[in-house]
Amino acid sequence: MDQNTDDVRRKRPSDRDLDAMDRKLLGVLVEDATTSYAELGERVGLSPPAAHERVKRLRRSGAIRRVAALVDPDILGKTLLAFVHVDTTGWGKTPALLAVEEYPEVEEIHSVAGDTCMLLKVRTESTHALEGLLARLYDTPGVKATRSYVVLSTYLERPVQPGTTSEWPTLVKGHE
Amino acid sequence: MDQNTDDVRRKRPSDRDLDAMDRKLLGVLVEDATTSYAELGERVGLSPPAAHERVKRLRRSGAIRRVAALVDPDILGKTLLAFVHVDTTGWGKTPALLAVEEYPEVEEIHSVAGDTCMLLKVRTESTHALEGLLARLYDTPGVKATRSYVVLSTYLERPVQPGTTSEWPTLVKGHE
DNA sequence: TCTTGTTGCCGAATGTAATTCTGCAATTAT
DNA sequence: ATAATTGCAGAATTACATTCGGCAACAAGA
């Protein structure tokens, strides 16, 4: 990745900035990253090479981290989704706890503010496997308690979306 | 998507079954779906057209739901990730609550078992935007309380992984 | 205000990869 | 034993990705 560092005085968008066209491109690509550059260009109002160049820049800048196939967990046999709150004695974000990354059942590991310390999103093929993962967590020094929220059903599950909401309706109403 | 329904008497793997080769292909594609079929075939031990055909079947069967560009939330300006537990009076999974899907800040909506009813994963550009979203939630009939777990930092965040753990170490030790 | 430099676009051209097709071997069913 | 089906590899064809050159617009400097 080449670093452009002599552009700091310009007013033009640098690699760090995203303009409206970039966001439109991202909007298409988070939905379907197999879209051809012909189709992509047509949808955002660019020629294919121009779209190609912008996407290249978005990848280079890291705005697009990567392109991944999203798989159906049910077909993969991973039918049990749960969010696990992990309470720890002292600082919880230790290498020993983070080592659960090695298990493909673990999808997310966050440290959070509040009455819990770490929050994991895990997906297993059975309650037995969930139990095994929880046992593994308790085997970790510092872990004193876990609370699991087993998902009954999922209505929405999508990656980071490029759009933001410019005006929250209720806040506006509140000011009336 | 064409439906093959006259294969029910065969013992051969149907569209619903995944063999070891399929899982290897998926293992590569969840990491990088821009991998060429030449590279993909080489990594799993198939020719490019054979790899292509299997991937086509994986897409048709829904094992691969879609291919998406995963974007960097920080670059998109969405620096505040939070998990919101939503308590409701009565049944919480109502169309009114599910309607928050319209906001791109909402990435996940689950109904869960336990002391909370719904669990949302949301990502906003500011605490102010999070407040706006929470206000919108409270504006929804049936919502009586929310608890937000603001993420301080993320150590791991990846989509569904195709692998599973065949043997949980601690459970095995427990039987000794 | 003029000149220079930079950036991003488009169309054309080239290179690469995707996709299809054919033939064959293995497996399954009759 | 025979027929049908499936999945593979290699070759060929098609489609798309990528590069290049030229141009216009914009920004910076004199």
mmCIF file of C-alpha atoms (C1' of nucleotides) in Angstrom:
data_model
loop_
_atom_site.group_PDB
_atom_site.id
_atom_site.type_symbol
_atom_site.label_atom_id
_atom_site.label_comp_id
_atom_site.label_asym_id
_atom_site.label_seq_id
_atom_site.Cartn_x
_atom_site.Cartn_y
_atom_site.Cartn_z
ATOM 1 C CA MET A 1 0.000 0.000 0.000
ATOM 2 C CA ASP A 2 1.609 3.241 -1.040
ATOM 3 C CA GLN A 3 1.438 6.109 1.380
ATOM 4 C CA ASN A 4 0.681 9.590 0.089
ATOM 5 C CA THR A 5 1.959 12.023 2.669
ATOM 6 C CA ASP A 6 2.524 15.165 0.636
ATOM 7 C CA ASP A 7 -1.081 16.041 0.189
ATOM 8 C CA VAL A 8 -1.766 17.532 3.558
ATOM 9 C CA ARG A 9 -2.011 21.113 2.348
ATOM 10 C CA ARG A 10 -4.526 20.441 -0.385
ATOM 11 C CA LYS A 11 -8.231 20.988 0.115
ATOM 12 C CA ARG A 12 -9.061 18.065 -2.097
ATOM 13 C CA PRO A 13 -10.183 14.824 -0.538
ATOM 14 C CA SER A 14 -7.272 12.748 0.587
ATOM 15 C CA ASP A 15 -7.204 9.010 0.927
ATOM 16 C CA ARG A 16 -8.807 9.333 4.331
ATOM 17 C CA ASP A 17 -11.853 11.173 3.120
ATOM 18 C CA LEU A 18 -14.837 9.568 1.503
ATOM 19 C CA ASP A 19 -17.006 11.552 -0.804
ATOM 20 C CA ALA A 20 -20.556 10.855 -1.841
ATOM 21 C CA MET A 21 -19.457 8.740 -4.778
ATOM 22 C CA ASP A 22 -17.321 6.549 -2.551
ATOM 23 C CA ARG A 23 -20.263 5.956 -0.244
ATOM 24 C CA LYS A 24 -22.470 5.017 -3.171
ATOM 25 C CA LEU A 25 -19.871 2.539 -4.366
ATOM 26 C CA LEU A 26 -19.609 1.089 -0.892
ATOM 27 C CA GLY A 27 -23.354 0.901 -0.665
ATOM 28 C CA VAL A 28 -23.411 -1.388 -3.658
ATOM 29 C CA LEU A 29 -20.388 -3.457 -2.675
ATOM 30 C CA VAL A 30 -21.512 -4.261 0.871
ATOM 31 C CA GLU A 31 -24.607 -5.757 -0.712
ATOM 32 C CA ASP A 32 -22.884 -7.607 -3.518
ATOM 33 C CA ALA A 33 -19.155 -7.478 -4.011
ATOM 34 C CA THR A 34 -19.358 -9.631 -7.140
ATOM 35 C CA THR A 35 -20.925 -6.763 -9.050
ATOM 36 C CA SER A 36 -18.951 -6.182 -12.250
ATOM 37 C CA TYR A 37 -17.342 -2.808 -12.838
ATOM 38 C CA ALA A 38 -19.672 -2.316 -15.778
ATOM 39 C CA GLU A 39 -22.703 -2.754 -13.520
ATOM 40 C CA LEU A 40 -21.127 -0.854 -10.644
ATOM 41 C CA GLY A 41 -20.236 2.119 -12.838
ATOM 42 C CA GLU A 42 -23.706 2.224 -14.276
ATOM 43 C CA ARG A 43 -25.275 2.278 -10.828
ATOM 44 C CA VAL A 44 -23.209 5.147 -9.492
ATOM 45 C CA GLY A 45 -22.773 7.147 -12.694
ATOM 46 C CA LEU A 46 -19.162 6.357 -13.573
ATOM 47 C CA SER A 47 -17.410 4.509 -16.350
ATOM 48 C CA PRO A 48 -16.088 1.063 -15.493
ATOM 49 C CA PRO A 49 -12.420 2.134 -15.278
ATOM 50 C CA ALA A 50 -13.318 5.087 -13.055
ATOM 51 C CA ALA A 51 -15.291 2.831 -10.767
ATOM 52 C CA HIS A 52 -12.417 0.387 -10.810
ATOM 53 C CA GLU A 53 -9.957 3.090 -9.796
ATOM 54 C CA ARG A 54 -12.069 4.294 -6.918
ATOM 55 C CA VAL A 55 -12.603 0.786 -5.621
ATOM 56 C CA LYS A 56 -8.880 0.258 -5.825
ATOM 57 C CA ARG A 57 -8.385 3.344 -3.708
ATOM 58 C CA LEU A 58 -11.044 2.243 -1.237
ATOM 59 C CA ARG A 59 -9.239 -1.049 -0.812
ATOM 60 C CA ARG A 60 -5.863 0.615 -0.553
ATOM 61 C CA SER A 61 -7.071 3.060 2.079
ATOM 62 C CA GLY A 62 -8.620 0.277 4.117
ATOM 63 C CA ALA A 63 -12.151 1.598 3.784
ATOM 64 C CA ILE A 64 -12.800 -1.788 2.245
ATOM 65 C CA ARG A 65 -11.072 -4.144 4.628
ATOM 66 C CA ARG A 66 -11.713 -7.257 2.615
ATOM 67 C CA VAL A 67 -14.260 -9.115 0.552
ATOM 68 C CA ALA A 68 -15.763 -12.178 2.164
ATOM 69 C CA ALA A 69 -18.256 -14.883 1.345
ATOM 70 C CA LEU A 70 -21.000 -14.808 3.993
ATOM 71 C CA VAL A 71 -22.198 -18.286 4.740
ATOM 72 C CA ASP A 72 -25.468 -19.642 6.109
ATOM 73 C CA PRO A 73 -24.827 -20.889 9.645
ATOM 74 C CA ASP A 74 -27.754 -23.317 9.554
ATOM 75 C CA ILE A 75 -26.383 -25.064 6.486
ATOM 76 C CA LEU A 76 -22.996 -25.151 8.166
ATOM 77 C CA GLY A 77 -24.659 -26.841 11.125
ATOM 78 C CA LYS A 78 -24.033 -23.966 13.499
ATOM 79 C CA THR A 79 -27.569 -23.425 14.691
ATOM 80 C CA LEU A 80 -26.923 -22.043 18.174
ATOM 81 C CA LEU A 81 -26.029 -18.369 18.438
ATOM 82 C CA ALA A 82 -25.336 -16.800 21.803
ATOM 83 C CA PHE A 83 -23.933 -13.632 23.285
ATOM 84 C CA VAL A 84 -21.788 -14.326 26.314
ATOM 85 C CA HIS A 85 -21.083 -11.667 28.929
ATOM 86 C CA VAL A 86 -17.884 -12.486 30.768
ATOM 87 C CA ASP A 87 -17.205 -11.020 34.190
ATOM 88 C CA THR A 88 -13.624 -11.021 35.353
ATOM 89 C CA THR A 89 -11.611 -10.206 38.412
ATOM 90 C CA GLY A 90 -9.479 -7.259 37.549
ATOM 91 C CA TRP A 91 -8.597 -6.499 33.946
ATOM 92 C CA GLY A 92 -10.328 -9.032 31.779
ATOM 93 C CA LYS A 93 -8.796 -8.420 28.408
ATOM 94 C CA THR A 94 -5.878 -10.771 28.884
ATOM 95 C CA PRO A 95 -4.015 -12.882 26.338
ATOM 96 C CA ALA A 96 -5.438 -15.979 27.986
ATOM 97 C CA LEU A 97 -8.983 -14.843 27.396
ATOM 98 C CA LEU A 98 -8.315 -13.489 23.942
ATOM 99 C CA ALA A 99 -6.868 -16.871 23.015
ATOM 100 C CA VAL A 100 -10.385 -18.206 22.526
ATOM 101 C CA GLU A 101 -10.048 -16.652 19.094
ATOM 102 C CA GLU A 102 -8.594 -19.974 18.023
ATOM 103 C CA TYR A 103 -12.074 -21.518 18.089
ATOM 104 C CA PRO A 104 -14.046 -20.900 14.889
ATOM 105 C CA GLU A 105 -17.185 -20.815 17.013
ATOM 106 C CA VAL A 106 -16.054 -17.461 18.401
ATOM 107 C CA GLU A 107 -17.013 -14.670 16.004
ATOM 108 C CA GLU A 108 -16.584 -11.535 18.099
ATOM 109 C CA ILE A 109 -14.652 -10.459 21.164
ATOM 110 C CA HIS A 110 -15.274 -7.020 22.636
ATOM 111 C CA SER A 111 -14.351 -5.277 25.845
ATOM 112 C CA VAL A 112 -17.313 -3.237 27.047
ATOM 113 C CA ALA A 113 -18.141 -0.573 29.579
ATOM 114 C CA GLY A 114 -20.672 -1.449 32.215
ATOM 115 C CA ASP A 115 -21.387 -4.228 34.660
ATOM 116 C CA THR A 116 -19.756 -6.814 32.466
ATOM 117 C CA CYS A 117 -16.235 -6.804 31.188
ATOM 118 C CA MET A 118 -16.008 -8.780 27.962
ATOM 119 C CA LEU A 119 -18.693 -9.626 25.469
ATOM 120 C CA LEU A 120 -18.437 -12.530 23.065
ATOM 121 C CA LYS A 121 -20.579 -13.493 20.141
ATOM 122 C CA VAL A 122 -20.381 -17.237 19.644
ATOM 123 C CA ARG A 123 -22.034 -19.697 17.323
ATOM 124 C CA THR A 124 -21.977 -23.418 17.996
ATOM 125 C CA GLU A 125 -23.557 -26.508 16.555
ATOM 126 C CA SER A 126 -25.134 -27.637 19.822
ATOM 127 C CA THR A 127 -25.745 -26.725 23.433
ATOM 128 C CA HIS A 128 -23.106 -29.274 24.231
ATOM 129 C CA ALA A 129 -20.553 -27.356 22.187
ATOM 130 C CA LEU A 130 -21.633 -24.115 23.847
ATOM 131 C CA GLU A 131 -21.085 -25.792 27.172
ATOM 132 C CA GLY A 132 -17.627 -26.826 26.066
ATOM 133 C CA LEU A 133 -16.789 -23.282 25.094
ATOM 134 C CA LEU A 134 -18.129 -21.919 28.380
ATOM 135 C CA ALA A 135 -16.088 -24.509 30.261
ATOM 136 C CA ARG A 136 -13.059 -23.364 28.345
ATOM 137 C CA LEU A 137 -13.813 -19.781 29.365
ATOM 138 C CA TYR A 138 -14.113 -20.719 33.046
ATOM 139 C CA ASP A 139 -10.811 -22.482 32.693
ATOM 140 C CA THR A 140 -9.270 -19.109 31.946
ATOM 141 C CA PRO A 141 -7.631 -17.271 34.833
ATOM 142 C CA GLY A 142 -9.602 -14.260 35.934
ATOM 143 C CA VAL A 143 -12.955 -15.348 34.621
ATOM 144 C CA LYS A 144 -15.414 -15.394 37.513
ATOM 145 C CA ALA A 145 -18.807 -15.542 35.827
ATOM 146 C CA THR A 146 -20.522 -15.688 32.484
ATOM 147 C CA ARG A 147 -24.058 -14.863 31.392
ATOM 148 C CA SER A 148 -25.211 -16.312 28.131
ATOM 149 C CA TYR A 149 -27.992 -14.862 26.055
ATOM 150 C CA VAL A 150 -29.104 -17.607 23.724
ATOM 151 C CA VAL A 151 -30.634 -16.301 20.517
ATOM 152 C CA LEU A 152 -34.074 -17.678 19.767
ATOM 153 C CA SER A 153 -34.271 -16.156 16.357
ATOM 154 C CA THR A 154 -32.487 -13.586 14.279
ATOM 155 C CA TYR A 155 -34.384 -10.941 12.382
ATOM 156 C CA LEU A 156 -31.410 -8.979 11.032
ATOM 157 C CA GLU A 157 -27.721 -9.746 10.752
ATOM 158 C CA ARG A 158 -25.579 -7.718 8.409
ATOM 159 C CA PRO A 159 -22.055 -6.285 8.408
ATOM 160 C CA VAL A 160 -21.153 -2.625 8.851
ATOM 161 C CA GLN A 161 -23.315 -0.460 6.615
ATOM 162 C CA PRO A 162 -21.809 2.629 5.029
ATOM 163 C CA GLY A 163 -24.852 4.872 5.542
ATOM 164 C CA THR A 164 -25.650 7.011 8.533
ATOM 165 C CA THR A 165 -28.867 8.640 9.702
ATOM 166 C CA SER A 166 -28.716 12.376 9.372
ATOM 167 C CA GLU A 167 -31.739 13.201 11.431
ATOM 168 C CA TRP A 168 -33.189 11.137 14.250
ATOM 169 C CA PRO A 169 -36.957 11.628 14.178
ATOM 170 C CA THR A 170 -37.675 11.436 17.887
ATOM 171 C CA LEU A 171 -34.916 13.833 18.917
ATOM 172 C CA VAL A 172 -36.277 16.365 16.482
ATOM 173 C CA LYS A 173 -39.795 15.894 17.827
ATOM 174 C CA GLY A 174 -38.485 16.306 21.360
ATOM 175 C CA HIS A 175 -37.309 19.780 20.518
ATOM 176 C CA GLU A 176 -40.685 20.907 19.348
ATOM 177 C CA MET B 1 -32.136 -20.562 -8.357
ATOM 178 C CA ASP B 2 -33.172 -23.880 -9.861
ATOM 179 C CA GLN B 3 -34.616 -26.436 -7.482
ATOM 180 C CA ASN B 4 -33.604 -30.059 -7.802
ATOM 181 C CA THR B 5 -36.315 -32.118 -6.180
ATOM 182 C CA ASP B 6 -35.938 -35.496 -7.862
ATOM 183 C CA ASP B 7 -32.832 -36.535 -6.010
ATOM 184 C CA VAL B 8 -34.350 -37.575 -2.739
ATOM 185 C CA ARG B 9 -33.756 -41.307 -3.123
ATOM 186 C CA ARG B 10 -30.061 -41.076 -3.870
ATOM 187 C CA LYS B 11 -27.442 -41.654 -1.228
ATOM 188 C CA ARG B 12 -25.114 -39.166 -2.817
ATOM 189 C CA PRO B 13 -24.684 -35.793 -1.179
ATOM 190 C CA SER B 14 -27.567 -33.564 -1.992
ATOM 191 C CA ASP B 15 -27.517 -29.842 -2.206
ATOM 192 C CA ARG B 16 -28.014 -29.711 1.541
ATOM 193 C CA ASP B 17 -24.910 -31.673 2.391
ATOM 194 C CA LEU B 18 -21.429 -30.280 2.529
ATOM 195 C CA ASP B 19 -18.455 -32.497 2.130
ATOM 196 C CA ALA B 20 -14.895 -31.872 3.194
ATOM 197 C CA MET B 21 -14.029 -30.234 -0.094
ATOM 198 C CA ASP B 22 -16.918 -27.808 0.222
ATOM 199 C CA ARG B 23 -15.757 -26.822 3.693
ATOM 200 C CA LYS B 24 -12.239 -26.228 2.440
ATOM 201 C CA LEU B 25 -13.569 -24.014 -0.326
ATOM 202 C CA LEU B 26 -15.671 -22.099 2.156
ATOM 203 C CA GLY B 27 -12.694 -21.763 4.453
ATOM 204 C CA VAL B 28 -10.841 -19.919 1.737
ATOM 205 C CA LEU B 29 -13.776 -17.825 0.541
ATOM 206 C CA VAL B 30 -14.829 -16.493 3.950
ATOM 207 C CA GLU B 31 -11.318 -15.115 4.224
ATOM 208 C CA ASP B 32 -11.020 -13.739 0.723
ATOM 209 C CA ALA B 33 -13.801 -14.066 -1.801
ATOM 210 C CA THR B 34 -11.741 -12.369 -4.505
ATOM 211 C CA THR B 35 -9.517 -15.422 -4.744
ATOM 212 C CA SER B 36 -9.321 -16.533 -8.370
ATOM 213 C CA TYR B 37 -10.505 -19.991 -9.321
ATOM 214 C CA ALA B 38 -6.962 -20.846 -10.300
ATOM 215 C CA GLU B 39 -5.741 -20.013 -6.807
ATOM 216 C CA LEU B 40 -8.783 -21.524 -5.138
ATOM 217 C CA GLY B 41 -8.453 -24.783 -7.032
ATOM 218 C CA GLU B 42 -4.795 -25.014 -6.209
ATOM 219 C CA ARG B 43 -5.460 -24.542 -2.518
ATOM 220 C CA VAL B 44 -8.092 -27.233 -2.253
ATOM 221 C CA GLY B 45 -6.763 -29.662 -4.847
ATOM 222 C CA LEU B 46 -9.165 -29.104 -7.722
ATOM 223 C CA SER B 47 -8.917 -27.689 -11.204
ATOM 224 C CA PRO B 48 -10.284 -24.186 -11.656
ATOM 225 C CA PRO B 49 -13.479 -25.278 -13.441
ATOM 226 C CA ALA B 50 -14.179 -27.911 -10.792
ATOM 227 C CA ALA B 51 -13.727 -25.323 -8.086
ATOM 228 C CA HIS B 52 -15.933 -22.964 -10.044
ATOM 229 C CA GLU B 53 -18.680 -25.568 -10.303
ATOM 230 C CA ARG B 54 -18.637 -26.329 -6.599
ATOM 231 C CA VAL B 55 -18.743 -22.667 -5.683
ATOM 232 C CA LYS B 56 -21.669 -22.261 -8.028
ATOM 233 C CA ARG B 57 -23.440 -25.074 -6.205
ATOM 234 C CA LEU B 58 -22.584 -23.551 -2.819
ATOM 235 C CA ARG B 59 -24.141 -20.282 -3.918
ATOM 236 C CA ARG B 60 -27.175 -21.992 -5.383
ATOM 237 C CA SER B 61 -27.791 -24.014 -2.253
ATOM 238 C CA GLY B 62 -27.515 -20.957 -0.079
ATOM 239 C CA ALA B 63 -24.489 -22.205 1.817
ATOM 240 C CA ILE B 64 -22.896 -19.056 0.479
ATOM 241 C CA ARG B 65 -25.557 -16.459 1.084
ATOM 242 C CA ARG B 66 -23.720 -13.639 -0.610
ATOM 243 C CA VAL B 67 -20.365 -12.034 -1.125
ATOM 244 C CA ALA B 68 -19.898 -8.702 0.616
ATOM 245 C CA ALA B 69 -17.277 -6.030 0.950
ATOM 246 C CA LEU B 70 -16.516 -5.600 4.645
ATOM 247 C CA VAL B 71 -15.826 -1.995 5.443
ATOM 248 C CA ASP B 72 -13.854 -0.306 8.191
ATOM 249 C CA PRO B 73 -16.313 1.398 10.536
ATOM 250 C CA ASP B 74 -13.747 3.915 11.754
ATOM 251 C CA ILE B 75 -13.093 5.161 8.256
ATOM 252 C CA LEU B 76 -16.827 5.322 7.700
ATOM 253 C CA GLY B 77 -17.040 7.455 10.808
ATOM 254 C CA LYS B 78 -19.016 4.921 12.784
ATOM 255 C CA THR B 79 -16.775 4.721 15.808
ATOM 256 C CA LEU B 80 -19.311 3.825 18.497
ATOM 257 C CA LEU B 81 -20.357 0.185 18.726
ATOM 258 C CA ALA B 82 -22.877 -0.919 21.315
ATOM 259 C CA PHE B 83 -25.007 -3.909 22.182
ATOM 260 C CA VAL B 84 -28.459 -2.882 23.337
ATOM 261 C CA HIS B 85 -30.633 -5.162 25.455
ATOM 262 C CA VAL B 86 -34.264 -4.235 25.017
ATOM 263 C CA ASP B 87 -36.828 -5.210 27.650
ATOM 264 C CA THR B 88 -40.449 -5.172 26.581
ATOM 265 C CA THR B 89 -43.853 -5.646 28.078
ATOM 266 C CA GLY B 90 -45.265 -8.794 26.583
ATOM 267 C CA TRP B 91 -43.989 -10.102 23.286
ATOM 268 C CA GLY B 92 -41.243 -7.831 22.115
ATOM 269 C CA LYS B 93 -40.621 -8.998 18.590
ATOM 270 C CA THR B 94 -43.195 -6.740 16.994
ATOM 271 C CA PRO B 95 -43.203 -5.112 13.576
ATOM 272 C CA ALA B 96 -42.827 -1.743 15.263
ATOM 273 C CA LEU B 97 -39.616 -2.782 16.946
ATOM 274 C CA LEU B 98 -38.292 -4.655 13.942
ATOM 275 C CA ALA B 99 -38.813 -1.514 11.892
ATOM 276 C CA VAL B 100 -35.564 -0.103 13.258
ATOM 277 C CA GLU B 101 -33.988 -2.148 10.498
ATOM 278 C CA GLU B 102 -34.441 0.934 8.332
ATOM 279 C CA TYR B 103 -31.540 2.601 10.132
ATOM 280 C CA PRO B 104 -28.130 1.619 8.718
ATOM 281 C CA GLU B 105 -26.751 2.000 12.252
ATOM 282 C CA VAL B 106 -28.610 -1.174 13.218
ATOM 283 C CA GLU B 107 -26.586 -4.218 12.205
ATOM 284 C CA GLU B 108 -28.251 -7.041 14.136
ATOM 285 C CA ILE B 109 -31.623 -7.749 15.670
ATOM 286 C CA HIS B 110 -32.093 -10.915 17.722
ATOM 287 C CA SER B 111 -34.732 -12.221 20.059
ATOM 288 C CA VAL B 112 -33.060 -13.936 22.988
ATOM 289 C CA ALA B 113 -33.920 -16.164 25.902
ATOM 290 C CA GLY B 114 -33.293 -14.801 29.342
ATOM 291 C CA ASP B 115 -33.953 -11.678 31.337
ATOM 292 C CA THR B 116 -33.929 -9.501 28.292
ATOM 293 C CA CYS B 117 -36.102 -9.860 25.247
ATOM 294 C CA MET B 118 -34.406 -8.367 22.209
ATOM 295 C CA LEU B 119 -30.752 -7.777 21.579
ATOM 296 C CA LEU B 120 -29.480 -5.262 19.057
ATOM 297 C CA LYS B 121 -26.022 -4.632 17.761
ATOM 298 C CA VAL B 122 -25.737 -1.021 16.701
ATOM 299 C CA ARG B 123 -22.980 1.158 15.382
ATOM 300 C CA THR B 124 -23.252 4.930 15.372
ATOM 301 C CA GLU B 125 -21.005 7.864 14.629
ATOM 302 C CA SER B 126 -21.480 9.514 18.017
ATOM 303 C CA THR B 127 -23.055 9.145 21.430
ATOM 304 C CA HIS B 128 -25.572 11.654 20.229
ATOM 305 C CA ALA B 129 -26.596 9.352 17.400
ATOM 306 C CA LEU B 130 -26.787 6.445 19.826
ATOM 307 C CA GLU B 131 -29.053 8.554 21.982
ATOM 308 C CA GLY B 132 -31.199 9.258 18.965
ATOM 309 C CA LEU B 133 -31.517 5.591 18.228
ATOM 310 C CA LEU B 134 -32.323 4.776 21.859
ATOM 311 C CA ALA B 135 -34.943 7.501 21.860
ATOM 312 C CA ARG B 136 -36.425 5.962 18.768
ATOM 313 C CA LEU B 137 -36.522 2.599 20.555
ATOM 314 C CA TYR B 138 -38.295 4.065 23.586
ATOM 315 C CA ASP B 139 -40.762 5.596 21.177
ATOM 316 C CA THR B 140 -41.744 2.089 20.192
ATOM 317 C CA PRO B 141 -44.828 0.607 21.879
ATOM 318 C CA GLY B 142 -43.934 -2.110 24.339
ATOM 319 C CA VAL B 143 -40.382 -1.042 25.011
ATOM 320 C CA LYS B 144 -39.970 -0.479 28.725
ATOM 321 C CA ALA B 145 -36.221 -0.435 29.242
ATOM 322 C CA THR B 146 -32.910 -0.692 27.446
ATOM 323 C CA ARG B 147 -29.429 -1.506 28.654
ATOM 324 C CA SER B 148 -26.553 -0.491 26.459
ATOM 325 C CA TYR B 149 -23.172 -2.091 26.534
ATOM 326 C CA VAL B 150 -20.817 0.332 24.872
ATOM 327 C CA VAL B 151 -17.815 -1.353 23.319
ATOM 328 C CA LEU B 152 -14.493 0.036 24.467
ATOM 329 C CA SER B 153 -12.454 -1.946 22.001
ATOM 330 C CA THR B 154 -12.869 -4.862 19.667
ATOM 331 C CA TYR B 155 -10.389 -7.676 19.587
ATOM 332 C CA LEU B 156 -12.156 -9.920 17.092
ATOM 333 C CA GLU B 157 -15.018 -9.368 14.672
ATOM 334 C CA ARG B 158 -15.542 -11.806 11.838
ATOM 335 C CA PRO B 159 -18.511 -13.375 10.086
ATOM 336 C CA VAL B 160 -19.687 -16.972 10.437
ATOM 337 C CA GLN B 161 -16.740 -19.328 10.157
ATOM 338 C CA PRO B 162 -17.234 -22.702 8.468
ATOM 339 C CA GLY B 163 -15.126 -24.717 10.914
ATOM 340 C CA THR B 164 -16.248 -26.362 14.111
ATOM 341 C CA THR B 165 -14.316 -27.661 17.092
ATOM 342 C CA SER B 166 -14.465 -31.415 17.281
ATOM 343 C CA GLU B 167 -13.163 -31.813 20.779
ATOM 344 C CA TRP B 168 -13.430 -29.316 23.605
ATOM 345 C CA PRO B 169 -10.311 -29.659 25.746
ATOM 346 C CA THR B 170 -11.787 -28.878 29.139
ATOM 347 C CA LEU B 171 -14.775 -31.184 28.762
ATOM 348 C CA VAL B 172 -12.418 -34.017 27.935
ATOM 349 C CA LYS B 173 -10.244 -33.237 30.945
ATOM 350 C CA GLY B 174 -13.338 -33.122 33.114
ATOM 351 C CA HIS B 175 -14.037 -36.754 32.316
ATOM 352 C CA GLU B 176 -10.644 -37.890 33.467
ATOM 353 C "C1'" DT C 1 -4.635 36.783 -14.428
ATOM 354 C "C1'" DC C 2 -1.778 33.376 -16.378
ATOM 355 C "C1'" DT C 3 0.791 29.258 -16.089
ATOM 356 C "C1'" DT C 4 1.834 24.913 -14.196
ATOM 357 C "C1'" DG C 5 0.776 20.834 -11.801
ATOM 358 C "C1'" DT C 6 -2.415 17.502 -10.147
ATOM 359 C "C1'" DT C 7 -6.429 14.758 -10.187
ATOM 360 C "C1'" DG C 8 -10.085 12.084 -12.035
ATOM 361 C "C1'" DC C 9 -12.646 10.937 -15.879
ATOM 362 C "C1'" DC C 10 -13.665 8.257 -20.438
ATOM 363 C "C1'" DG C 11 -12.772 5.388 -24.418
ATOM 364 C "C1'" DA C 12 -9.801 2.120 -26.442
ATOM 365 C "C1'" DA C 13 -6.807 -1.567 -26.031
ATOM 366 C "C1'" DT C 14 -4.690 -5.362 -23.724
ATOM 367 C "C1'" DG C 15 -4.372 -8.983 -20.420
ATOM 368 C "C1'" DT C 16 -6.475 -12.056 -17.233
ATOM 369 C "C1'" DA C 17 -9.959 -14.678 -15.388
ATOM 370 C "C1'" DA C 18 -14.561 -16.592 -15.640
ATOM 371 C "C1'" DT C 19 -17.340 -19.660 -17.813
ATOM 372 C "C1'" DT C 20 -18.699 -23.162 -21.030
ATOM 373 C "C1'" DC C 21 -18.039 -27.349 -23.446
ATOM 374 C "C1'" DT C 22 -16.345 -31.937 -24.339
ATOM 375 C "C1'" DG C 23 -14.628 -36.220 -23.065
ATOM 376 C "C1'" DC C 24 -13.626 -39.437 -19.525
ATOM 377 C "C1'" DA C 25 -13.621 -42.034 -15.186
ATOM 378 C "C1'" DA C 26 -15.907 -43.363 -11.107
ATOM 379 C "C1'" DT C 27 -19.960 -44.290 -8.683
ATOM 380 C "C1'" DT C 28 -24.685 -45.492 -8.178
ATOM 381 C "C1'" DA C 29 -28.926 -47.588 -9.600
ATOM 382 C "C1'" DT C 30 -31.419 -50.984 -12.231
ATOM 383 C "C1'" DA D 1 -23.702 -56.580 -16.519
ATOM 384 C "C1'" DT D 2 -25.568 -52.452 -18.165
ATOM 385 C "C1'" DA D 3 -27.228 -47.883 -17.976
ATOM 386 C "C1'" DA D 4 -27.463 -43.488 -15.855
ATOM 387 C "C1'" DT D 5 -25.573 -39.931 -13.193
ATOM 388 C "C1'" DT D 6 -22.065 -37.168 -11.266
ATOM 389 C "C1'" DG D 7 -17.843 -34.700 -10.986
ATOM 390 C "C1'" DC D 8 -13.477 -33.985 -12.800
ATOM 391 C "C1'" DA D 9 -9.674 -31.879 -16.076
ATOM 392 C "C1'" DG D 10 -8.271 -29.753 -20.291
ATOM 393 C "C1'" DA D 11 -9.352 -26.879 -24.081
ATOM 394 C "C1'" DA D 12 -11.836 -23.249 -25.960
ATOM 395 C "C1'" DT D 13 -14.705 -19.308 -25.739
ATOM 396 C "C1'" DT D 14 -16.556 -15.406 -23.522
ATOM 397 C "C1'" DA D 15 -16.545 -11.828 -20.260
ATOM 398 C "C1'" DC D 16 -14.439 -8.878 -17.335
ATOM 399 C "C1'" DA D 17 -10.417 -6.641 -15.150
ATOM 400 C "C1'" DT D 18 -6.883 -3.674 -15.819
ATOM 401 C "C1'" DT D 19 -3.878 -0.489 -18.174
ATOM 402 C "C1'" DC D 20 -2.936 3.390 -21.080
ATOM 403 C "C1'" DG D 21 -3.402 7.727 -23.413
ATOM 404 C "C1'" DG D 22 -5.781 11.859 -23.897
ATOM 405 C "C1'" DC D 23 -8.671 15.352 -22.004
ATOM 406 C "C1'" DA D 24 -11.047 18.521 -18.844
ATOM 407 C "C1'" DA D 25 -11.441 20.590 -14.451
ATOM 408 C "C1'" DC D 26 -9.508 22.281 -10.423
ATOM 409 C "C1'" DA D 27 -5.930 23.979 -7.291
ATOM 410 C "C1'" DA D 28 -1.631 26.203 -6.394
ATOM 411 C "C1'" DG D 29 1.997 29.310 -7.451
ATOM 412 C "C1'" DA D 30 4.096 33.222 -9.806
#
